């Protein structure tokens, strides 16, 4: 049986690498072709094009790296590519790092690794960077790391919204810390939602703090936060 061959990138996407102004394809043509392949989930072809471009001594820019990252589905590939660009002295920008972080949703340790690597390269994580990392860490129930991220955002003067606090509330934090976090939300003038209150109520119920449960139920009424089914089952 004949070996199966991968389709040619230039044929499958309908985009050709025509000679540029200097008689060879330029980075713009490579990037457009990689973007076309990425839309068809042909990440193998995207990597082939990227390696072919580097072999032609065409230096990759941040937009090109971002296009490659966007084509990946397995998170391992995104992290491996992110590391390889650093070894090749190709410095990714914030957008490329954020694309890597978005693919690490279920890998909180990898998310923190990418976030920590941004600072030595003088890249300042933005609100998207911290949001992706917070969601990954929060879903893994690692509340100390969530608190560290919240502190880092405050030090970077990045405004926190209800989404960032919710990641912390979802991380099975001790009830006393949840109360402190709820107080910080009020100090920051961020209105808690029903998910936040449900987390507090559940933690207080687990700690047999029923008076606090009644207090926060009244608090919800005062703030016009509508309870849901979960609220009444706590």
JSON list of C-alpha atoms in Angstrom, two decimals:
[
{"chain": "A", "resi": 1, "resn": "UNK", "atom": "CA", "xyz": [0.00, 0.00, 0.00]},
{"chain": "A", "resi": 2, "resn": "UNK", "atom": "CA", "xyz": [1.37, 3.40, -0.95]},
{"chain": "A", "resi": 3, "resn": "UNK", "atom": "CA", "xyz": [2.28, 5.69, 1.91]},
{"chain": "A", "resi": 4, "resn": "UNK", "atom": "CA", "xyz": [-0.20, 8.46, 2.56]},
{"chain": "A", "resi": 5, "resn": "UNK", "atom": "CA", "xyz": [1.18, 11.90, 1.80]},
{"chain": "A", "resi": 6, "resn": "UNK", "atom": "CA", "xyz": [0.17, 15.17, 3.36]},
{"chain": "A", "resi": 7, "resn": "UNK", "atom": "CA", "xyz": [-1.40, 17.65, 0.96]},
{"chain": "A", "resi": 8, "resn": "UNK", "atom": "CA", "xyz": [0.87, 20.40, -0.25]},
{"chain": "A", "resi": 9, "resn": "UNK", "atom": "CA", "xyz": [0.23, 23.60, 1.72]},
{"chain": "A", "resi": 10, "resn": "UNK", "atom": "CA", "xyz": [0.20, 25.76, -1.37]},
{"chain": "A", "resi": 11, "resn": "UNK", "atom": "CA", "xyz": [-2.36, 23.52, -3.05]},
{"chain": "A", "resi": 12, "resn": "UNK", "atom": "CA", "xyz": [-4.68, 22.83, -0.13]},
{"chain": "A", "resi": 13, "resn": "UNK", "atom": "CA", "xyz": [-5.13, 26.49, 0.76]},
{"chain": "A", "resi": 14, "resn": "UNK", "atom": "CA", "xyz": [-5.35, 27.91, -2.71]},
{"chain": "A", "resi": 15, "resn": "UNK", "atom": "CA", "xyz": [-2.61, 30.43, -1.88]},
{"chain": "A", "resi": 16, "resn": "UNK", "atom": "CA", "xyz": [0.69, 30.34, -3.69]},
{"chain": "A", "resi": 17, "resn": "UNK", "atom": "CA", "xyz": [4.11, 31.59, -2.70]},
{"chain": "A", "resi": 18, "resn": "UNK", "atom": "CA", "xyz": [4.74, 33.92, -5.59]},
{"chain": "A", "resi": 19, "resn": "UNK", "atom": "CA", "xyz": [8.06, 35.76, -5.82]},
{"chain": "A", "resi": 20, "resn": "UNK", "atom": "CA", "xyz": [8.21, 39.02, -3.91]},
{"chain": "A", "resi": 21, "resn": "UNK", "atom": "CA", "xyz": [9.90, 42.21, -4.87]},
{"chain": "A", "resi": 22, "resn": "UNK", "atom": "CA", "xyz": [13.35, 40.59, -4.47]},
{"chain": "A", "resi": 23, "resn": "UNK", "atom": "CA", "xyz": [12.50, 37.46, -6.42]},
{"chain": "A", "resi": 24, "resn": "UNK", "atom": "CA", "xyz": [11.46, 35.32, -3.43]},
{"chain": "A", "resi": 25, "resn": "UNK", "atom": "CA", "xyz": [8.41, 35.04, -1.14]},
{"chain": "A", "resi": 26, "resn": "UNK", "atom": "CA", "xyz": [8.39, 37.55, 1.69]},
{"chain": "A", "resi": 27, "resn": "UNK", "atom": "CA", "xyz": [7.19, 37.22, 5.28]},
{"chain": "A", "resi": 28, "resn": "UNK", "atom": "CA", "xyz": [3.80, 38.71, 4.42]},
{"chain": "A", "resi": 29, "resn": "UNK", "atom": "CA", "xyz": [3.09, 35.95, 1.89]},
{"chain": "A", "resi": 30, "resn": "UNK", "atom": "CA", "xyz": [4.23, 33.26, 4.30]},
{"chain": "A", "resi": 31, "resn": "UNK", "atom": "CA", "xyz": [2.07, 34.68, 7.08]},
{"chain": "A", "resi": 32, "resn": "UNK", "atom": "CA", "xyz": [-1.02, 34.88, 4.86]},
{"chain": "A", "resi": 33, "resn": "UNK", "atom": "CA", "xyz": [-0.51, 31.31, 3.70]},
{"chain": "A", "resi": 34, "resn": "UNK", "atom": "CA", "xyz": [-0.04, 30.08, 7.27]},
{"chain": "A", "resi": 35, "resn": "UNK", "atom": "CA", "xyz": [-3.19, 31.90, 8.30]},
{"chain": "A", "resi": 36, "resn": "UNK", "atom": "CA", "xyz": [-5.10, 30.20, 5.48]},
{"chain": "A", "resi": 37, "resn": "UNK", "atom": "CA", "xyz": [-3.79, 26.77, 6.51]},
{"chain": "A", "resi": 38, "resn": "UNK", "atom": "CA", "xyz": [-4.62, 27.49, 10.14]},
{"chain": "A", "resi": 39, "resn": "UNK", "atom": "CA", "xyz": [-8.25, 28.23, 9.32]},
{"chain": "A", "resi": 40, "resn": "UNK", "atom": "CA", "xyz": [-8.47, 24.72, 7.86]},
{"chain": "A", "resi": 41, "resn": "UNK", "atom": "CA", "xyz": [-6.86, 23.24, 11.01]},
{"chain": "A", "resi": 42, "resn": "UNK", "atom": "CA", "xyz": [-3.79, 22.21, 9.01]},
{"chain": "A", "resi": 43, "resn": "UNK", "atom": "CA", "xyz": [-1.31, 22.97, 11.79]},
{"chain": "A", "resi": 44, "resn": "UNK", "atom": "CA", "xyz": [1.24, 20.52, 10.38]},
{"chain": "A", "resi": 45, "resn": "UNK", "atom": "CA", "xyz": [1.34, 22.50, 7.15]},
{"chain": "A", "resi": 46, "resn": "UNK", "atom": "CA", "xyz": [1.61, 25.70, 9.16]},
{"chain": "A", "resi": 47, "resn": "UNK", "atom": "CA", "xyz": [4.71, 24.38, 10.92]},
{"chain": "A", "resi": 48, "resn": "UNK", "atom": "CA", "xyz": [6.20, 23.24, 7.60]},
{"chain": "A", "resi": 49, "resn": "UNK", "atom": "CA", "xyz": [5.71, 26.70, 6.16]},
{"chain": "A", "resi": 50, "resn": "UNK", "atom": "CA", "xyz": [7.25, 28.30, 9.23]},
{"chain": "A", "resi": 51, "resn": "UNK", "atom": "CA", "xyz": [10.34, 26.08, 9.05]},
{"chain": "A", "resi": 52, "resn": "UNK", "atom": "CA", "xyz": [10.59, 26.64, 5.28]},
{"chain": "A", "resi": 53, "resn": "UNK", "atom": "CA", "xyz": [10.47, 30.38, 5.85]},
{"chain": "A", "resi": 54, "resn": "UNK", "atom": "CA", "xyz": [13.29, 30.23, 8.40]},
{"chain": "A", "resi": 55, "resn": "UNK", "atom": "CA", "xyz": [15.37, 28.08, 6.06]},
{"chain": "A", "resi": 56, "resn": "UNK", "atom": "CA", "xyz": [15.11, 30.90, 3.52]},
{"chain": "A", "resi": 57, "resn": "UNK", "atom": "CA", "xyz": [16.70, 33.23, 6.10]},
{"chain": "A", "resi": 58, "resn": "UNK", "atom": "CA", "xyz": [13.44, 35.15, 6.52]},
{"chain": "A", "resi": 59, "resn": "UNK", "atom": "CA", "xyz": [13.23, 36.33, 10.12]},
{"chain": "A", "resi": 60, "resn": "UNK", "atom": "CA", "xyz": [9.89, 35.66, 11.81]},
{"chain": "A", "resi": 61, "resn": "UNK", "atom": "CA", "xyz": [8.11, 38.60, 13.36]},
{"chain": "A", "resi": 62, "resn": "UNK", "atom": "CA", "xyz": [5.54, 38.67, 16.16]},
{"chain": "A", "resi": 63, "resn": "UNK", "atom": "CA", "xyz": [2.58, 38.54, 13.76]},
{"chain": "A", "resi": 64, "resn": "UNK", "atom": "CA", "xyz": [3.97, 35.44, 12.10]},
{"chain": "A", "resi": 65, "resn": "UNK", "atom": "CA", "xyz": [4.50, 33.69, 15.46]},
{"chain": "A", "resi": 66, "resn": "UNK", "atom": "CA", "xyz": [1.02, 34.68, 16.56]},
{"chain": "A", "resi": 67, "resn": "UNK", "atom": "CA", "xyz": [-0.42, 33.13, 13.38]},
{"chain": "A", "resi": 68, "resn": "UNK", "atom": "CA", "xyz": [1.39, 29.85, 14.05]},
{"chain": "A", "resi": 69, "resn": "UNK", "atom": "CA", "xyz": [0.19, 29.71, 17.65]},
{"chain": "A", "resi": 70, "resn": "UNK", "atom": "CA", "xyz": [-3.40, 30.34, 16.61]},
{"chain": "A", "resi": 71, "resn": "UNK", "atom": "CA", "xyz": [-3.31, 27.26, 14.37]},
{"chain": "A", "resi": 72, "resn": "UNK", "atom": "CA", "xyz": [-2.51, 24.86, 17.23]},
{"chain": "A", "resi": 73, "resn": "UNK", "atom": "CA", "xyz": [-5.05, 22.75, 19.08]},
{"chain": "A", "resi": 74, "resn": "UNK", "atom": "CA", "xyz": [-2.90, 20.57, 21.35]},
{"chain": "A", "resi": 75, "resn": "UNK", "atom": "CA", "xyz": [-1.57, 22.75, 24.18]},
{"chain": "A", "resi": 76, "resn": "UNK", "atom": "CA", "xyz": [1.74, 20.87, 24.16]},
{"chain": "A", "resi": 77, "resn": "UNK", "atom": "CA", "xyz": [2.51, 22.17, 20.67]},
{"chain": "A", "resi": 78, "resn": "UNK", "atom": "CA", "xyz": [1.77, 25.75, 21.64]},
{"chain": "A", "resi": 79, "resn": "UNK", "atom": "CA", "xyz": [4.07, 25.60, 24.66]},
{"chain": "A", "resi": 80, "resn": "UNK", "atom": "CA", "xyz": [6.82, 23.85, 22.69]},
{"chain": "A", "resi": 81, "resn": "UNK", "atom": "CA", "xyz": [6.62, 26.45, 19.93]},
{"chain": "A", "resi": 82, "resn": "UNK", "atom": "CA", "xyz": [6.64, 29.27, 22.48]},
{"chain": "A", "resi": 83, "resn": "UNK", "atom": "CA", "xyz": [9.84, 27.88, 24.01]},
{"chain": "A", "resi": 84, "resn": "UNK", "atom": "CA", "xyz": [11.51, 27.31, 20.64]},
{"chain": "A", "resi": 85, "resn": "UNK", "atom": "CA", "xyz": [10.96, 30.90, 19.52]},
{"chain": "A", "resi": 86, "resn": "UNK", "atom": "CA", "xyz": [12.80, 32.11, 22.61]},
{"chain": "A", "resi": 87, "resn": "UNK", "atom": "CA", "xyz": [15.72, 29.76, 21.92]},
{"chain": "A", "resi": 88, "resn": "UNK", "atom": "CA", "xyz": [15.88, 31.06, 18.37]},
{"chain": "A", "resi": 89, "resn": "UNK", "atom": "CA", "xyz": [16.01, 34.64, 19.66]},
{"chain": "A", "resi": 90, "resn": "UNK", "atom": "CA", "xyz": [12.57, 35.33, 18.19]},
{"chain": "A", "resi": 91, "resn": "UNK", "atom": "CA", "xyz": [10.96, 37.45, 20.86]},
{"chain": "A", "resi": 92, "resn": "UNK", "atom": "CA", "xyz": [7.17, 36.98, 21.00]},
{"chain": "A", "resi": 93, "resn": "UNK", "atom": "CA", "xyz": [4.92, 39.90, 21.81]},
{"chain": "A", "resi": 94, "resn": "UNK", "atom": "CA", "xyz": [2.05, 40.09, 24.27]},
{"chain": "A", "resi": 95, "resn": "UNK", "atom": "CA", "xyz": [-0.43, 38.86, 21.66]},
{"chain": "A", "resi": 96, "resn": "UNK", "atom": "CA", "xyz": [1.61, 35.72, 20.99]},
{"chain": "A", "resi": 97, "resn": "UNK", "atom": "CA", "xyz": [1.97, 35.03, 24.70]},
{"chain": "A", "resi": 98, "resn": "UNK", "atom": "CA", "xyz": [-1.76, 35.50, 25.19]},
{"chain": "A", "resi": 99, "resn": "UNK", "atom": "CA", "xyz": [-2.46, 33.06, 22.36]},
{"chain": "A", "resi": 100, "resn": "UNK", "atom": "CA", "xyz": [-0.26, 30.52, 24.15]},
{"chain": "A", "resi": 101, "resn": "UNK", "atom": "CA", "xyz": [-2.05, 31.18, 27.45]},
{"chain": "A", "resi": 102, "resn": "UNK", "atom": "CA", "xyz": [-5.45, 30.66, 25.86]},
{"chain": "A", "resi": 103, "resn": "UNK", "atom": "CA", "xyz": [-4.37, 27.15, 24.84]},
{"chain": "A", "resi": 104, "resn": "UNK", "atom": "CA", "xyz": [-3.21, 26.33, 28.38]},
{"chain": "A", "resi": 105, "resn": "UNK", "atom": "CA", "xyz": [-6.68, 26.53, 29.98]},
{"chain": "A", "resi": 106, "resn": "UNK", "atom": "CA", "xyz": [-6.38, 23.09, 31.55]},
{"chain": "A", "resi": 107, "resn": "UNK", "atom": "CA", "xyz": [-2.68, 23.39, 32.38]},
{"chain": "A", "resi": 108, "resn": "UNK", "atom": "CA", "xyz": [-2.33, 25.94, 35.18]},
{"chain": "A", "resi": 109, "resn": "UNK", "atom": "CA", "xyz": [1.36, 25.26, 35.83]},
{"chain": "A", "resi": 110, "resn": "UNK", "atom": "CA", "xyz": [2.16, 25.86, 32.16]},
{"chain": "A", "resi": 111, "resn": "UNK", "atom": "CA", "xyz": [0.10, 29.05, 32.23]},
{"chain": "A", "resi": 112, "resn": "UNK", "atom": "CA", "xyz": [2.14, 30.39, 35.12]},
{"chain": "A", "resi": 113, "resn": "UNK", "atom": "CA", "xyz": [5.33, 29.41, 33.31]},
{"chain": "A", "resi": 114, "resn": "UNK", "atom": "CA", "xyz": [4.37, 31.47, 30.25]},
{"chain": "A", "resi": 115, "resn": "UNK", "atom": "CA", "xyz": [3.32, 34.38, 32.45]},
{"chain": "A", "resi": 116, "resn": "UNK", "atom": "CA", "xyz": [6.61, 34.33, 34.36]},
{"chain": "A", "resi": 117, "resn": "UNK", "atom": "CA", "xyz": [8.62, 34.22, 31.13]},
{"chain": "A", "resi": 118, "resn": "UNK", "atom": "CA", "xyz": [7.04, 37.45, 29.95]},
{"chain": "A", "resi": 119, "resn": "UNK", "atom": "CA", "xyz": [8.70, 39.63, 32.61]},
{"chain": "A", "resi": 120, "resn": "UNK", "atom": "CA", "xyz": [12.38, 38.80, 31.85]},
{"chain": "A", "resi": 121, "resn": "UNK", "atom": "CA", "xyz": [11.74, 39.64, 28.19]},
{"chain": "A", "resi": 122, "resn": "UNK", "atom": "CA", "xyz": [10.34, 43.02, 29.24]},
{"chain": "A", "resi": 123, "resn": "UNK", "atom": "CA", "xyz": [6.86, 42.09, 28.12]},
{"chain": "A", "resi": 124, "resn": "UNK", "atom": "CA", "xyz": [4.20, 43.44, 30.42]},
{"chain": "A", "resi": 125, "resn": "UNK", "atom": "CA", "xyz": [1.29, 41.01, 30.85]},
{"chain": "A", "resi": 126, "resn": "UNK", "atom": "CA", "xyz": [-2.01, 42.72, 30.12]},
{"chain": "A", "resi": 127, "resn": "UNK", "atom": "CA", "xyz": [-5.50, 42.05, 31.45]},
{"chain": "A", "resi": 128, "resn": "UNK", "atom": "CA", "xyz": [-6.00, 39.22, 28.92]},
{"chain": "A", "resi": 129, "resn": "UNK", "atom": "CA", "xyz": [-2.79, 37.53, 30.08]},
{"chain": "A", "resi": 130, "resn": "UNK", "atom": "CA", "xyz": [-3.86, 37.57, 33.71]},
{"chain": "A", "resi": 131, "resn": "UNK", "atom": "CA", "xyz": [-7.44, 36.56, 32.87]},
{"chain": "A", "resi": 132, "resn": "UNK", "atom": "CA", "xyz": [-6.28, 33.45, 31.01]},
{"chain": "A", "resi": 133, "resn": "UNK", "atom": "CA", "xyz": [-3.89, 32.51, 33.81]},
{"chain": "A", "resi": 134, "resn": "UNK", "atom": "CA", "xyz": [-6.52, 33.17, 36.51]},
{"chain": "A", "resi": 135, "resn": "UNK", "atom": "CA", "xyz": [-9.07, 30.96, 34.77]},
{"chain": "A", "resi": 136, "resn": "UNK", "atom": "CA", "xyz": [-6.55, 28.14, 34.42]},
{"chain": "A", "resi": 137, "resn": "UNK", "atom": "CA", "xyz": [-5.42, 28.36, 38.04]},
{"chain": "A", "resi": 138, "resn": "UNK", "atom": "CA", "xyz": [-8.95, 28.84, 39.40]},
{"chain": "A", "resi": 139, "resn": "UNK", "atom": "CA", "xyz": [-10.27, 25.76, 37.63]},
{"chain": "A", "resi": 140, "resn": "UNK", "atom": "CA", "xyz": [-7.48, 23.70, 39.21]},
{"chain": "A", "resi": 141, "resn": "UNK", "atom": "CA", "xyz": [-8.54, 24.71, 42.76]},
{"chain": "A", "resi": 142, "resn": "UNK", "atom": "CA", "xyz": [-5.11, 26.10, 43.58]},
{"chain": "A", "resi": 143, "resn": "UNK", "atom": "CA", "xyz": [-6.28, 29.09, 45.58]},
{"chain": "A", "resi": 144, "resn": "UNK", "atom": "CA", "xyz": [-2.81, 30.26, 46.79]},
{"chain": "A", "resi": 145, "resn": "UNK", "atom": "CA", "xyz": [-1.78, 30.77, 43.17]},
{"chain": "A", "resi": 146, "resn": "UNK", "atom": "CA", "xyz": [-5.03, 32.61, 42.45]},
{"chain": "A", "resi": 147, "resn": "UNK", "atom": "CA", "xyz": [-4.33, 35.02, 45.29]},
{"chain": "A", "resi": 148, "resn": "UNK", "atom": "CA", "xyz": [-0.79, 35.54, 44.00]},
{"chain": "A", "resi": 149, "resn": "UNK", "atom": "CA", "xyz": [-2.18, 36.48, 40.59]},
{"chain": "A", "resi": 150, "resn": "UNK", "atom": "CA", "xyz": [-4.64, 38.93, 42.13]},
{"chain": "A", "resi": 151, "resn": "UNK", "atom": "CA", "xyz": [-1.80, 40.58, 44.05]},
{"chain": "A", "resi": 152, "resn": "UNK", "atom": "CA", "xyz": [0.33, 40.70, 40.89]},
{"chain": "A", "resi": 153, "resn": "UNK", "atom": "CA", "xyz": [-2.50, 42.41, 39.02]},
{"chain": "A", "resi": 154, "resn": "UNK", "atom": "CA", "xyz": [-2.87, 44.98, 41.78]},
{"chain": "A", "resi": 155, "resn": "UNK", "atom": "CA", "xyz": [0.87, 45.70, 41.73]},
{"chain": "A", "resi": 156, "resn": "UNK", "atom": "CA", "xyz": [0.70, 46.08, 37.94]},
{"chain": "A", "resi": 157, "resn": "UNK", "atom": "CA", "xyz": [-2.25, 48.49, 38.40]},
{"chain": "A", "resi": 158, "resn": "UNK", "atom": "CA", "xyz": [-4.45, 46.29, 36.22]},
{"chain": "A", "resi": 159, "resn": "UNK", "atom": "CA", "xyz": [-8.10, 46.76, 37.18]},
{"chain": "A", "resi": 160, "resn": "UNK", "atom": "CA", "xyz": [-9.79, 43.63, 38.48]},
{"chain": "A", "resi": 161, "resn": "UNK", "atom": "CA", "xyz": [-13.34, 42.83, 37.50]},
{"chain": "A", "resi": 162, "resn": "UNK", "atom": "CA", "xyz": [-15.85, 40.23, 38.62]},
{"chain": "A", "resi": 163, "resn": "UNK", "atom": "CA", "xyz": [-14.34, 37.60, 36.28]},
{"chain": "A", "resi": 164, "resn": "UNK", "atom": "CA", "xyz": [-10.98, 37.66, 38.07]},
{"chain": "A", "resi": 165, "resn": "UNK", "atom": "CA", "xyz": [-12.59, 37.48, 41.49]},
{"chain": "A", "resi": 166, "resn": "UNK", "atom": "CA", "xyz": [-14.85, 34.63, 40.36]},
{"chain": "A", "resi": 167, "resn": "UNK", "atom": "CA", "xyz": [-11.78, 32.57, 39.43]},
{"chain": "A", "resi": 168, "resn": "UNK", "atom": "CA", "xyz": [-10.66, 32.94, 43.05]},
{"chain": "A", "resi": 169, "resn": "UNK", "atom": "CA", "xyz": [-14.09, 32.12, 44.46]},
{"chain": "A", "resi": 170, "resn": "UNK", "atom": "CA", "xyz": [-14.16, 28.92, 42.40]},
{"chain": "A", "resi": 171, "resn": "UNK", "atom": "CA", "xyz": [-10.86, 27.68, 43.85]},
{"chain": "A", "resi": 172, "resn": "UNK", "atom": "CA", "xyz": [-12.17, 26.12, 47.11]},
{"chain": "A", "resi": 173, "resn": "UNK", "atom": "CA", "xyz": [-10.61, 28.84, 49.24]},
{"chain": "A", "resi": 174, "resn": "UNK", "atom": "CA", "xyz": [-11.10, 28.70, 53.05]},
{"chain": "A", "resi": 175, "resn": "UNK", "atom": "CA", "xyz": [-14.18, 30.58, 54.18]},
{"chain": "A", "resi": 176, "resn": "UNK", "atom": "CA", "xyz": [-12.26, 33.23, 56.13]},
{"chain": "A", "resi": 177, "resn": "UNK", "atom": "CA", "xyz": [-10.24, 34.12, 53.03]},
{"chain": "A", "resi": 178, "resn": "UNK", "atom": "CA", "xyz": [-13.41, 34.23, 50.94]},
{"chain": "A", "resi": 179, "resn": "UNK", "atom": "CA", "xyz": [-14.84, 36.81, 53.32]},
{"chain": "A", "resi": 180, "resn": "UNK", "atom": "CA", "xyz": [-11.66, 38.86, 52.99]},
{"chain": "A", "resi": 181, "resn": "UNK", "atom": "CA", "xyz": [-11.86, 38.59, 49.21]},
{"chain": "A", "resi": 182, "resn": "UNK", "atom": "CA", "xyz": [-15.49, 39.66, 49.25]},
{"chain": "A", "resi": 183, "resn": "UNK", "atom": "CA", "xyz": [-14.50, 42.71, 51.28]},
{"chain": "A", "resi": 184, "resn": "UNK", "atom": "CA", "xyz": [-11.81, 43.53, 48.72]},
{"chain": "A", "resi": 185, "resn": "UNK", "atom": "CA", "xyz": [-14.44, 43.43, 45.98]},
{"chain": "A", "resi": 186, "resn": "UNK", "atom": "CA", "xyz": [-16.49, 46.04, 47.81]},
{"chain": "A", "resi": 187, "resn": "UNK", "atom": "CA", "xyz": [-13.37, 48.16, 48.36]},
{"chain": "A", "resi": 188, "resn": "UNK", "atom": "CA", "xyz": [-12.65, 47.99, 44.62]},
{"chain": "A", "resi": 189, "resn": "UNK", "atom": "CA", "xyz": [-16.30, 48.87, 43.89]},
{"chain": "A", "resi": 190, "resn": "UNK", "atom": "CA", "xyz": [-16.83, 45.57, 42.08]},
{"chain": "A", "resi": 191, "resn": "UNK", "atom": "CA", "xyz": [-20.32, 44.20, 42.68]},
{"chain": "A", "resi": 192, "resn": "UNK", "atom": "CA", "xyz": [-20.35, 40.48, 43.56]},
{"chain": "A", "resi": 193, "resn": "UNK", "atom": "CA", "xyz": [-22.64, 38.28, 41.50]},
{"chain": "A", "resi": 194, "resn": "UNK", "atom": "CA", "xyz": [-24.69, 35.25, 42.48]},
{"chain": "A", "resi": 195, "resn": "UNK", "atom": "CA", "xyz": [-21.77, 32.91, 41.74]},
{"chain": "A", "resi": 196, "resn": "UNK", "atom": "CA", "xyz": [-19.57, 34.76, 44.22]},
{"chain": "A", "resi": 197, "resn": "UNK", "atom": "CA", "xyz": [-22.24, 34.70, 46.91]},
{"chain": "A", "resi": 198, "resn": "UNK", "atom": "CA", "xyz": [-22.96, 31.02, 46.33]},
{"chain": "A", "resi": 199, "resn": "UNK", "atom": "CA", "xyz": [-19.28, 30.24, 46.91]},
{"chain": "A", "resi": 200, "resn": "UNK", "atom": "CA", "xyz": [-19.30, 32.23, 50.14]},
{"chain": "A", "resi": 201, "resn": "UNK", "atom": "CA", "xyz": [-22.53, 30.61, 51.32]},
{"chain": "A", "resi": 202, "resn": "UNK", "atom": "CA", "xyz": [-21.23, 27.13, 50.57]},
{"chain": "A", "resi": 203, "resn": "UNK", "atom": "CA", "xyz": [-17.95, 27.80, 52.41]},
{"chain": "A", "resi": 204, "resn": "UNK", "atom": "CA", "xyz": [-19.78, 29.23, 55.43]},
{"chain": "A", "resi": 205, "resn": "UNK", "atom": "CA", "xyz": [-22.17, 26.28, 55.48]},
{"chain": "A", "resi": 206, "resn": "UNK", "atom": "CA", "xyz": [-19.23, 23.84, 55.40]},
{"chain": "A", "resi": 207, "resn": "UNK", "atom": "CA", "xyz": [-17.72, 25.70, 58.37]},
{"chain": "A", "resi": 208, "resn": "UNK", "atom": "CA", "xyz": [-21.07, 25.67, 60.25]},
{"chain": "A", "resi": 209, "resn": "UNK", "atom": "CA", "xyz": [-21.22, 29.47, 60.11]},
{"chain": "A", "resi": 210, "resn": "UNK", "atom": "CA", "xyz": [-25.00, 29.62, 59.67]},
{"chain": "A", "resi": 211, "resn": "UNK", "atom": "CA", "xyz": [-25.30, 33.14, 61.06]},
{"chain": "A", "resi": 212, "resn": "UNK", "atom": "CA", "xyz": [-23.00, 34.34, 58.30]},
{"chain": "A", "resi": 213, "resn": "UNK", "atom": "CA", "xyz": [-25.13, 32.48, 55.76]},
{"chain": "A", "resi": 214, "resn": "UNK", "atom": "CA", "xyz": [-28.18, 34.44, 56.90]},
{"chain": "A", "resi": 215, "resn": "UNK", "atom": "CA", "xyz": [-26.18, 37.65, 56.82]},
{"chain": "A", "resi": 216, "resn": "UNK", "atom": "CA", "xyz": [-25.07, 37.14, 53.22]},
{"chain": "A", "resi": 217, "resn": "UNK", "atom": "CA", "xyz": [-28.56, 36.13, 52.10]},
{"chain": "A", "resi": 218, "resn": "UNK", "atom": "CA", "xyz": [-29.75, 39.47, 53.43]},
{"chain": "A", "resi": 219, "resn": "UNK", "atom": "CA", "xyz": [-26.77, 41.12, 51.78]},
{"chain": "A", "resi": 220, "resn": "UNK", "atom": "CA", "xyz": [-27.85, 39.68, 48.42]},
{"chain": "A", "resi": 221, "resn": "UNK", "atom": "CA", "xyz": [-31.33, 41.14, 48.86]},
{"chain": "A", "resi": 222, "resn": "UNK", "atom": "CA", "xyz": [-29.91, 44.55, 49.74]},
{"chain": "A", "resi": 223, "resn": "UNK", "atom": "CA", "xyz": [-27.69, 44.55, 46.64]},
{"chain": "A", "resi": 224, "resn": "UNK", "atom": "CA", "xyz": [-30.47, 43.14, 44.44]},
{"chain": "A", "resi": 225, "resn": "UNK", "atom": "CA", "xyz": [-28.45, 40.06, 43.56]},
{"chain": "A", "resi": 226, "resn": "UNK", "atom": "CA", "xyz": [-31.06, 37.50, 42.54]},
{"chain": "A", "resi": 227, "resn": "UNK", "atom": "CA", "xyz": [-30.53, 34.07, 44.14]},
{"chain": "A", "resi": 228, "resn": "UNK", "atom": "CA", "xyz": [-30.66, 30.95, 41.99]},
{"chain": "A", "resi": 229, "resn": "UNK", "atom": "CA", "xyz": [-31.37, 27.27, 42.64]},
{"chain": "A", "resi": 230, "resn": "UNK", "atom": "CA", "xyz": [-27.86, 26.70, 43.98]},
{"chain": "A", "resi": 231, "resn": "UNK", "atom": "CA", "xyz": [-28.31, 29.50, 46.52]},
{"chain": "A", "resi": 232, "resn": "UNK", "atom": "CA", "xyz": [-31.27, 27.76, 48.14]},
{"chain": "A", "resi": 233, "resn": "UNK", "atom": "CA", "xyz": [-29.65, 24.33, 48.14]},
{"chain": "A", "resi": 234, "resn": "UNK", "atom": "CA", "xyz": [-26.65, 25.47, 50.17]}
]
